[in-house]
mmCIF file of C-alpha atoms in Angstrom:
data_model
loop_
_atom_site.group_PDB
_atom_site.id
_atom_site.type_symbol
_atom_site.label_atom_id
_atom_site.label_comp_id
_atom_site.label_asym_id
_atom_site.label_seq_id
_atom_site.Cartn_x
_atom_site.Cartn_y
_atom_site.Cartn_z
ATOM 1 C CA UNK F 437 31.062 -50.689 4.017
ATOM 2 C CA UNK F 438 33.360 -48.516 2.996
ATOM 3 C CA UNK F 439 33.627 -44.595 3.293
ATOM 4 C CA UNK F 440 32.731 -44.034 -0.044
ATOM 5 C CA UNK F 441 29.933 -46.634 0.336
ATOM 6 C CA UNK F 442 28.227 -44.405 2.863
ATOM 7 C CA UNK F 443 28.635 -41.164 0.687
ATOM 8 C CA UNK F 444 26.893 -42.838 -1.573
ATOM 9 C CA UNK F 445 24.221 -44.089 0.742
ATOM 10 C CA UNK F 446 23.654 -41.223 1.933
ATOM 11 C CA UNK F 447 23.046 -39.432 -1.498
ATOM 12 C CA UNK F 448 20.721 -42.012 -2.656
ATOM 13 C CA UNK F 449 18.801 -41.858 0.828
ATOM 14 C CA UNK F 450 18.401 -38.159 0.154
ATOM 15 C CA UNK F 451 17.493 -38.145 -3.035
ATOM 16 C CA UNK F 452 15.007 -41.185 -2.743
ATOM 17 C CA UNK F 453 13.273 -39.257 0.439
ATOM 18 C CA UNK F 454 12.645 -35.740 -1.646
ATOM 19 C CA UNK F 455 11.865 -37.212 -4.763
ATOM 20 C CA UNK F 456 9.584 -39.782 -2.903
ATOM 21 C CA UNK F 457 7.699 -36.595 -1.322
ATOM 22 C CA UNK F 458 7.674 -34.687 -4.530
ATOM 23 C CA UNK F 459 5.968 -37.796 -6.357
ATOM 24 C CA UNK F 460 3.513 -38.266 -2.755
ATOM 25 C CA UNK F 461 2.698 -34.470 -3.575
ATOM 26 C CA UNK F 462 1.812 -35.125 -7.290
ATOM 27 C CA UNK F 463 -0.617 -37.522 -6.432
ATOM 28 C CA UNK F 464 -2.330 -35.700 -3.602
ATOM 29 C CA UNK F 465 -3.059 -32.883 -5.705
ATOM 30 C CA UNK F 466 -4.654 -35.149 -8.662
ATOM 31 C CA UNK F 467 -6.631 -37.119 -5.652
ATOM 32 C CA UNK F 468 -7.846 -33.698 -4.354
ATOM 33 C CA UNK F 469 -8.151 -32.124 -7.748
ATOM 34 C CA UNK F 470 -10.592 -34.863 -8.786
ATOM 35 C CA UNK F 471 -12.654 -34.875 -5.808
ATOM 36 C CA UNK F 472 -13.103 -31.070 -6.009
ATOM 37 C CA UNK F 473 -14.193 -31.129 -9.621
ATOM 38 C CA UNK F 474 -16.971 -34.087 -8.800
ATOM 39 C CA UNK F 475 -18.398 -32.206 -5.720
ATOM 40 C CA UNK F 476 -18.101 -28.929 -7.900
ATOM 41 C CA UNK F 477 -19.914 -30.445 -9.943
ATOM 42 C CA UNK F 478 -22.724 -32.152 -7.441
ATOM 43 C CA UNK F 479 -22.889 -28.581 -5.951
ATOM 44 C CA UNK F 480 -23.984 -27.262 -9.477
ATOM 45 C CA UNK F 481 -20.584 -25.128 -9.734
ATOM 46 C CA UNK F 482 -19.412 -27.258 -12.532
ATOM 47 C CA UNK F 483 -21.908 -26.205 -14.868
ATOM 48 C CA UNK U 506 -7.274 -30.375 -12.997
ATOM 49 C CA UNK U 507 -8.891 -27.306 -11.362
ATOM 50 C CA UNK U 508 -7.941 -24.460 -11.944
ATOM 51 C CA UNK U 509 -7.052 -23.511 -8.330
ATOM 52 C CA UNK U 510 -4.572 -26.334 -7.707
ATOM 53 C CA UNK U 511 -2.377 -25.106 -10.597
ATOM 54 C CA UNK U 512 0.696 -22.163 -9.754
ATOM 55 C CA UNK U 513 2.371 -20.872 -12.581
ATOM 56 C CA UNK U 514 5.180 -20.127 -10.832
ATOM 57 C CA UNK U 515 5.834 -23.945 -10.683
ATOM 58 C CA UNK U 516 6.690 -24.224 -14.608
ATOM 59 C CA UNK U 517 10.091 -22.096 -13.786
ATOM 60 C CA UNK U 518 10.900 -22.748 -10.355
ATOM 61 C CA UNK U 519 10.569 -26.778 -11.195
ATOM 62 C CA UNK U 520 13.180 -26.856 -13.657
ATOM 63 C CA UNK U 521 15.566 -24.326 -12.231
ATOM 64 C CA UNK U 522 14.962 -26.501 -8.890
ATOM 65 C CA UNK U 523 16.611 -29.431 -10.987
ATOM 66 C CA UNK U 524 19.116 -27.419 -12.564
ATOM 67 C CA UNK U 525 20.647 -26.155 -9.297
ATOM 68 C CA UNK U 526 20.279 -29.767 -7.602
ATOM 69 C CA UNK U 527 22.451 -31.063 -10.521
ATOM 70 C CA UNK U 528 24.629 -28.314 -10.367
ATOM 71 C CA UNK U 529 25.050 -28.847 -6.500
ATOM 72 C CA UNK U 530 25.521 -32.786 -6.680
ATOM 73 C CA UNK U 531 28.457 -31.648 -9.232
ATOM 74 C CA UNK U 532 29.912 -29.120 -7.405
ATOM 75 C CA UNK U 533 29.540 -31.501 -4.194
ATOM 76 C CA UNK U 534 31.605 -34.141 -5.690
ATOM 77 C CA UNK U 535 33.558 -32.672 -8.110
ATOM 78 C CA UNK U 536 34.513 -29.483 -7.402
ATOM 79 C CA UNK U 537 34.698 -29.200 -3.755
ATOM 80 C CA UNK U 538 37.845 -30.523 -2.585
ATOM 81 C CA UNK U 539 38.919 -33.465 -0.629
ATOM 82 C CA UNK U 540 38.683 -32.965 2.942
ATOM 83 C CA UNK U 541 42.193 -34.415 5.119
ATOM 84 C CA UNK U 542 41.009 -35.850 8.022
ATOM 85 C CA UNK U 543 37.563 -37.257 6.737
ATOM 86 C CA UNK U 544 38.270 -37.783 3.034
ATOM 87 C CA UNK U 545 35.374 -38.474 0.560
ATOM 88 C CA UNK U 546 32.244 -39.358 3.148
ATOM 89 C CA UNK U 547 32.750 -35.221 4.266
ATOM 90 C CA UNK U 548 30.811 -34.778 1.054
ATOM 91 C CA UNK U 549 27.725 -36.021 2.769
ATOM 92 C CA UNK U 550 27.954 -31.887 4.477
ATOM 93 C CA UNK U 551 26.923 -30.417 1.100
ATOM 94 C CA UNK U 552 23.698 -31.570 1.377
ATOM 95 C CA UNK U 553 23.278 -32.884 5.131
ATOM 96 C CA UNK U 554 24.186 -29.260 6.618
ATOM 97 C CA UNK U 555 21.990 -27.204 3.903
ATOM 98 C CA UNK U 556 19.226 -29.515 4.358
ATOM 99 C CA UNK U 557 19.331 -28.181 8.042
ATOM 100 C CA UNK U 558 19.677 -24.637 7.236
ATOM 101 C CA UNK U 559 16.584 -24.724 4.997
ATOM 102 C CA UNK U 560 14.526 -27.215 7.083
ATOM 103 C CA UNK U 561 15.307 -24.395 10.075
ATOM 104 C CA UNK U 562 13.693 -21.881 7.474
ATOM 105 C CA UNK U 563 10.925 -24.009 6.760
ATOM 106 C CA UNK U 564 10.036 -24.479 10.616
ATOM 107 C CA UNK U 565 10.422 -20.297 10.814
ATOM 108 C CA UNK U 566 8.180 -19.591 7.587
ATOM 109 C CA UNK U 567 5.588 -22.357 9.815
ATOM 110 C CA UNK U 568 5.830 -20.022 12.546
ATOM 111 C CA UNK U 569 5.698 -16.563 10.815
ATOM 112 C CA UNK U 570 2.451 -18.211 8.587
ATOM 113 C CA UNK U 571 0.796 -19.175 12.049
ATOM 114 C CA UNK U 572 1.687 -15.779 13.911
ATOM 115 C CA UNK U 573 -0.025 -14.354 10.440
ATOM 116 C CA UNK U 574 -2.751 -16.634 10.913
ATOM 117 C CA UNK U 575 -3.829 -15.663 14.509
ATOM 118 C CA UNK U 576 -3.884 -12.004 14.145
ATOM 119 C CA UNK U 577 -5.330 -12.080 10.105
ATOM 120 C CA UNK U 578 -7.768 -15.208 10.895
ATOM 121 C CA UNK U 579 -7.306 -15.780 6.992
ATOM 122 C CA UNK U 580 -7.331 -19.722 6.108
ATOM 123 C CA UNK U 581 -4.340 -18.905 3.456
ATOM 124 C CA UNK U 582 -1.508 -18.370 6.135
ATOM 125 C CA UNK U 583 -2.670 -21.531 7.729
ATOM 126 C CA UNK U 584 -2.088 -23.416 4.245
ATOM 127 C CA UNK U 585 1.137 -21.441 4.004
ATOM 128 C CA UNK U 586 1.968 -22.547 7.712
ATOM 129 C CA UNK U 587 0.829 -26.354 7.049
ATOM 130 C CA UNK U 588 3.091 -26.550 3.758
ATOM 131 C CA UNK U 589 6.215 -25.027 5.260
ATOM 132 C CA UNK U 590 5.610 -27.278 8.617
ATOM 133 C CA UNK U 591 5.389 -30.489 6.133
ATOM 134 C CA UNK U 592 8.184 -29.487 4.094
ATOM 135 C CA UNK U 593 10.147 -28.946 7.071
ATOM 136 C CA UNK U 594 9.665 -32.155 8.555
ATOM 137 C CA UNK U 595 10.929 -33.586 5.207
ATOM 138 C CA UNK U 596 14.096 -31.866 5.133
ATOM 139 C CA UNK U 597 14.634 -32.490 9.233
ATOM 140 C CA UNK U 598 14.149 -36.471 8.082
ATOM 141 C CA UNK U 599 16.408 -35.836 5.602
ATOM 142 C CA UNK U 600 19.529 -34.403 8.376
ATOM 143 C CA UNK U 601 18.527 -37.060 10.576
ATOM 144 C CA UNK U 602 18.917 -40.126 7.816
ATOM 145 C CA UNK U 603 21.964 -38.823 6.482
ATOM 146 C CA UNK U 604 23.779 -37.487 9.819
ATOM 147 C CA UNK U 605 24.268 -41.268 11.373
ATOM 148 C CA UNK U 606 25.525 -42.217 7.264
ATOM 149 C CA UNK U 607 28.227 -39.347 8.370
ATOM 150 C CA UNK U 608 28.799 -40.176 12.019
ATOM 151 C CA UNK U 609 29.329 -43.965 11.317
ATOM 152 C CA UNK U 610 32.525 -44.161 8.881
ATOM 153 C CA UNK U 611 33.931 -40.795 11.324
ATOM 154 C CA UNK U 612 32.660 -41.697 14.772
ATOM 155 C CA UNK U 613 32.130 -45.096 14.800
ATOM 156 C CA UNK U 614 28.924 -45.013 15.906
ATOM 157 C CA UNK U 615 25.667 -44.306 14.103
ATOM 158 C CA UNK U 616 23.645 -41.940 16.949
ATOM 159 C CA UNK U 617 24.829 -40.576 20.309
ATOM 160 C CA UNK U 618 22.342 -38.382 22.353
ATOM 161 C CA UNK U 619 24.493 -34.890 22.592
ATOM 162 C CA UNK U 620 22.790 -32.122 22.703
ATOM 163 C CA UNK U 621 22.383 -31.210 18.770
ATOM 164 C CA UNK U 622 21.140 -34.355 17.593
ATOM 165 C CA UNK U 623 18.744 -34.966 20.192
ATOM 166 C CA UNK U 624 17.168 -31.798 19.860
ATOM 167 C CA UNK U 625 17.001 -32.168 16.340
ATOM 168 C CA UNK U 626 15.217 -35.314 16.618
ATOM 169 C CA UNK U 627 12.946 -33.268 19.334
ATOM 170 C CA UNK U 628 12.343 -30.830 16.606
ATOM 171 C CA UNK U 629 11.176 -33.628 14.500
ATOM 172 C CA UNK U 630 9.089 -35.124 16.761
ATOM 173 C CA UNK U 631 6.902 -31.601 17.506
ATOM 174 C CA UNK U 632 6.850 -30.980 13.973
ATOM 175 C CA UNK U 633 5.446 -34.445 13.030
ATOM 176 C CA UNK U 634 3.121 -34.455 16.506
ATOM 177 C CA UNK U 635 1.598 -31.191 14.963
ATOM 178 C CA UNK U 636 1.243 -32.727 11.207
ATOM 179 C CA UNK U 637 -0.497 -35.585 13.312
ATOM 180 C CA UNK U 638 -2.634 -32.998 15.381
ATOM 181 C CA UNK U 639 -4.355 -31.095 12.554
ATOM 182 C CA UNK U 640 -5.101 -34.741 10.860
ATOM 183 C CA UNK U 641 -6.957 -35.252 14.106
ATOM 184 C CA UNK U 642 -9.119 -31.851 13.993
ATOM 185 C CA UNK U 643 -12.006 -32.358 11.906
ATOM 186 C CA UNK U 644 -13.130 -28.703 12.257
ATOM 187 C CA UNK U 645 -11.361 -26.235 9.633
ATOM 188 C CA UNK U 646 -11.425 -23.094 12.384
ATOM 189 C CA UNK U 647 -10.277 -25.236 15.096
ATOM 190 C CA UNK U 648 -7.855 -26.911 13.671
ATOM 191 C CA UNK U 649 -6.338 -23.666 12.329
ATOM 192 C CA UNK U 650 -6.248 -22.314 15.706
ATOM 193 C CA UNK U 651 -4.910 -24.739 17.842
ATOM 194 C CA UNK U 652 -2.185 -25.938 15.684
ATOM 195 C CA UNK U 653 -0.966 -22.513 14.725
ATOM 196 C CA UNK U 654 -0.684 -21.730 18.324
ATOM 197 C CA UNK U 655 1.323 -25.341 18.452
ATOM 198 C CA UNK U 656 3.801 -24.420 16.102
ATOM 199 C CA UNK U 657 4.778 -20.893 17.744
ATOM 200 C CA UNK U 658 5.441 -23.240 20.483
ATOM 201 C CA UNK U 659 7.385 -26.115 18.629
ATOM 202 C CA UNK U 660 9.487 -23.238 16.995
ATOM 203 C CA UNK U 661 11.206 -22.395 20.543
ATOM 204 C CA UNK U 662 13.067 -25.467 20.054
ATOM 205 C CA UNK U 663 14.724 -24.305 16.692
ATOM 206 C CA UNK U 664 16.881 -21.529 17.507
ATOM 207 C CA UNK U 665 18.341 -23.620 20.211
ATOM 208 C CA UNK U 666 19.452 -26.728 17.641
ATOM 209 C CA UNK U 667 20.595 -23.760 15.618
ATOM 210 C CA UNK U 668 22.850 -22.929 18.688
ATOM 211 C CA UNK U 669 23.484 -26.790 20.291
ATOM 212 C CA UNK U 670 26.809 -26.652 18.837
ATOM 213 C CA UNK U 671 27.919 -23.086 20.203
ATOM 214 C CA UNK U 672 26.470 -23.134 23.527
ATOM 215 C CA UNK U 673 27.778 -26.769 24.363
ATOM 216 C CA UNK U 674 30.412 -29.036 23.432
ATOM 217 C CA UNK U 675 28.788 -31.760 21.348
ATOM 218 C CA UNK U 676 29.855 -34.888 19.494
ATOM 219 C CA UNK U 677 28.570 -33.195 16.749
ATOM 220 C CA UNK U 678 31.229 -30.513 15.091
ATOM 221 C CA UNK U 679 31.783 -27.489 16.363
ATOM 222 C CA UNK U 680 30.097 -24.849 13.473
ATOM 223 C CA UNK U 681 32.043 -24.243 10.450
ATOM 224 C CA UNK U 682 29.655 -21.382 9.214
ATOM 225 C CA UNK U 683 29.256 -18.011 11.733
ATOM 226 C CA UNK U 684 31.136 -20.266 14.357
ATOM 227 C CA UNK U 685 33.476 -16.923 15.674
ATOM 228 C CA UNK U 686 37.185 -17.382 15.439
ATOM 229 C CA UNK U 687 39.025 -20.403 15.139
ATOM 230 C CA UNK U 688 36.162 -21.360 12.958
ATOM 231 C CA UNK U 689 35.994 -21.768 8.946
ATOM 232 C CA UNK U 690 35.802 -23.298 5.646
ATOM 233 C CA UNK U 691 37.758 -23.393 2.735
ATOM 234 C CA UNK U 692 36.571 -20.510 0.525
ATOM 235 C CA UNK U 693 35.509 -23.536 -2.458
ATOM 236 C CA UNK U 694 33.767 -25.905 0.059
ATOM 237 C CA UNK U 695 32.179 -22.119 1.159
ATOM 238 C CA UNK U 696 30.756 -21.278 -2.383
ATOM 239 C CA UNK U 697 30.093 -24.874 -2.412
ATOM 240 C CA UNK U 698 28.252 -24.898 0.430
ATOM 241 C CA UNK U 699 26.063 -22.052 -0.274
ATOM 242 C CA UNK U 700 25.349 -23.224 -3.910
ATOM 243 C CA UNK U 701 23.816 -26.481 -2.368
ATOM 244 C CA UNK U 702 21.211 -24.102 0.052
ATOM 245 C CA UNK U 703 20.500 -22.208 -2.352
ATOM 246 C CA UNK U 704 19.303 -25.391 -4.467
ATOM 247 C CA UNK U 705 17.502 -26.763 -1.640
ATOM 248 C CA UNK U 706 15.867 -23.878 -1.065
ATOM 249 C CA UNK U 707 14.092 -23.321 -4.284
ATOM 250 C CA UNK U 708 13.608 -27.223 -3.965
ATOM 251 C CA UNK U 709 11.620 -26.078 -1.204
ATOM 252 C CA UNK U 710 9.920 -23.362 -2.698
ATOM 253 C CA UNK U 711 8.352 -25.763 -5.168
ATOM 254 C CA UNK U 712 7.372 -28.195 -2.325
ATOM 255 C CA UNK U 713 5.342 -25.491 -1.014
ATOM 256 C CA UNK U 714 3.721 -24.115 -3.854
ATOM 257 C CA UNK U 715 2.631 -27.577 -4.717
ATOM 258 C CA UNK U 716 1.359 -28.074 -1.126
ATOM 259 C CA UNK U 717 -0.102 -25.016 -0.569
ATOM 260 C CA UNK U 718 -2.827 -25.103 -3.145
ATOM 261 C CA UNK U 719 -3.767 -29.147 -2.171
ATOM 262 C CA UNK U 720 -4.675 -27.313 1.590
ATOM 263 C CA UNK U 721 -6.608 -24.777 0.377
ATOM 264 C CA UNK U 722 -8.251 -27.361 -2.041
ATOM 265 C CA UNK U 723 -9.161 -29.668 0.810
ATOM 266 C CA UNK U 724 -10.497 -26.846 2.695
ATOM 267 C CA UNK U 725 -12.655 -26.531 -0.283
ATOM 268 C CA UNK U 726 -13.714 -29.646 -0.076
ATOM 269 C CA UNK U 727 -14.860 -29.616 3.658
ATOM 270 C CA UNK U 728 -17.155 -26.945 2.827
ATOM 271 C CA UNK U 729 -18.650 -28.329 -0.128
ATOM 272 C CA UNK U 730 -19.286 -31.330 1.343
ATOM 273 C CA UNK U 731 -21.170 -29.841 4.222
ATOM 274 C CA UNK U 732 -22.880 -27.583 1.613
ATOM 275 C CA UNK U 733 -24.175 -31.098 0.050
ATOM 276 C CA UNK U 734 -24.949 -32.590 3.619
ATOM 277 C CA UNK U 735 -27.327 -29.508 3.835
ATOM 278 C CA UNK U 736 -28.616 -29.278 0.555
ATOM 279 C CA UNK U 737 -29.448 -32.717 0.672
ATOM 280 C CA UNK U 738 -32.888 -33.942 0.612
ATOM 281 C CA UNK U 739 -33.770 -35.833 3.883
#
């Protein structure tokens, strides 16, 4: 591969890892934010 | 979504966090000049190097947030300590997947064990050991405690990558930022440089003020959940 090649590896590996946590992230918080609303809710703090 | 997972603070920080990570991949490869010896593939310091710096931040706002925690006992500096930890680990895998896609085309060889990167990877490993140890704590207080006191620990091991490359002679180069004489950078790879930190670091920012609220959600949950458990008819 050449030198360039790498650079270029190297970008996309970076950018693939952050964005990959960012998106991870995104979906935690919607898992966690819909299992906190249904046990608000089962709690009686929905209402 | 509830109400507590949201942070205001996200809807500007998220798009200037893109805006400056554009700006920095432009500046990187565009405006930055060539480097002699190395040629194009030096590029890869824009954003290996500052990935460092910040992940080294990251690991010292995870200490400060678990120093916090001990003497305040409040659960928030333990969320603030978790998402720091986690965000630092990311950036730390970051260095260490794009350092051997450096060392390769320039050394030859994709790893050696000098002293900087193997105490980076070190630093990894505590900080991923004491992800892995509060995912092993079922108990909210417990868990708190012994990991915060785990990561004043792990942090000894940061200010001495920070100064691998100044107290020994490594494979890795010699510093080219606060490296004393005979050390420097060209003023544009400098302001370069700098531009790219400053990009990861509100990156970072953001990472944490979308992790922070998920820990202090899932702490929410625990307790509801045992609230049910009790509640519960028999």
């Amino acid at each position: 591969m050449s030198a360039e090649g790498f650079l270029a590896a190297a970008y996309v590996v970076l950018a693939g890892l952050y964005l990959g946590y960012f998106v991870r992230l995104r979906a935690r918080r919607r898992r966690v934010g819909e299992e906190l609303a249904r046990l608000a809710e089962r709690a009686g703090e929905g209402k | 979504m509830p109400e507590a997972l949201e942070n205001k603070w996200l809807k500007v920080a998220g798009p200037l966090a893109l805006l400056l990570l554009a700006g920095g991949l432009y500046a990187a490869f565009f405006v930055a000049p060539t480097e002699r010896t190395m040629g194009n593939v030096q590029r890869i310091f824009y954003f290996h190097a500052s990935s460092g710096w910040i992940g080294g931040l990251a690991f010292l706002l995870n200490a400060v947030g678990s120093v916090v925690y001990l003497a305040t006992r409040r659960s928030w500096w333990d969320s603030f300590a978790v998402a720091a930890g986690e965000a630092g680990v990311v950036l730390c895998t970051g260095v260490l997947l794009s350092g051997p896609l450096w060392a390769k085309p320039v050394w030859g060889i994709w790893w050696t064990w000098d002293a900087r990167l193997s105490l980076t990877l070190l630093c990894w490993m505590l900080y991923v050991a004491y992800l892995m140890l509060r995912s092993f704590l079922a108990d909210p207080a417990r868990r708190a405690l012994i990991s915060a006191v785990f990561a004043i620990f792990a942090f000894a091991d940061v200010p001495i990558v920070y100064m691998a490359i100044r107290w020994w002679r490594t494979q890795h180069p010699q510093p080219v930022i606060a490296g004393g004489e005979g050390s420097g950078l060209d003023p544009t790879m400098r302001a370069v440089f700098y531009f790219c930190v400053l990009a990861l670091g509100v990156m970072t920012a953001c990472f944490m003020m979308y992790r922070l609220p998920i820990e202090e959600g899932q702490r929410r949950i625990e307790t509801l959940r045992r609230q049910l458990r009790i509640e519960e008819p028999a």
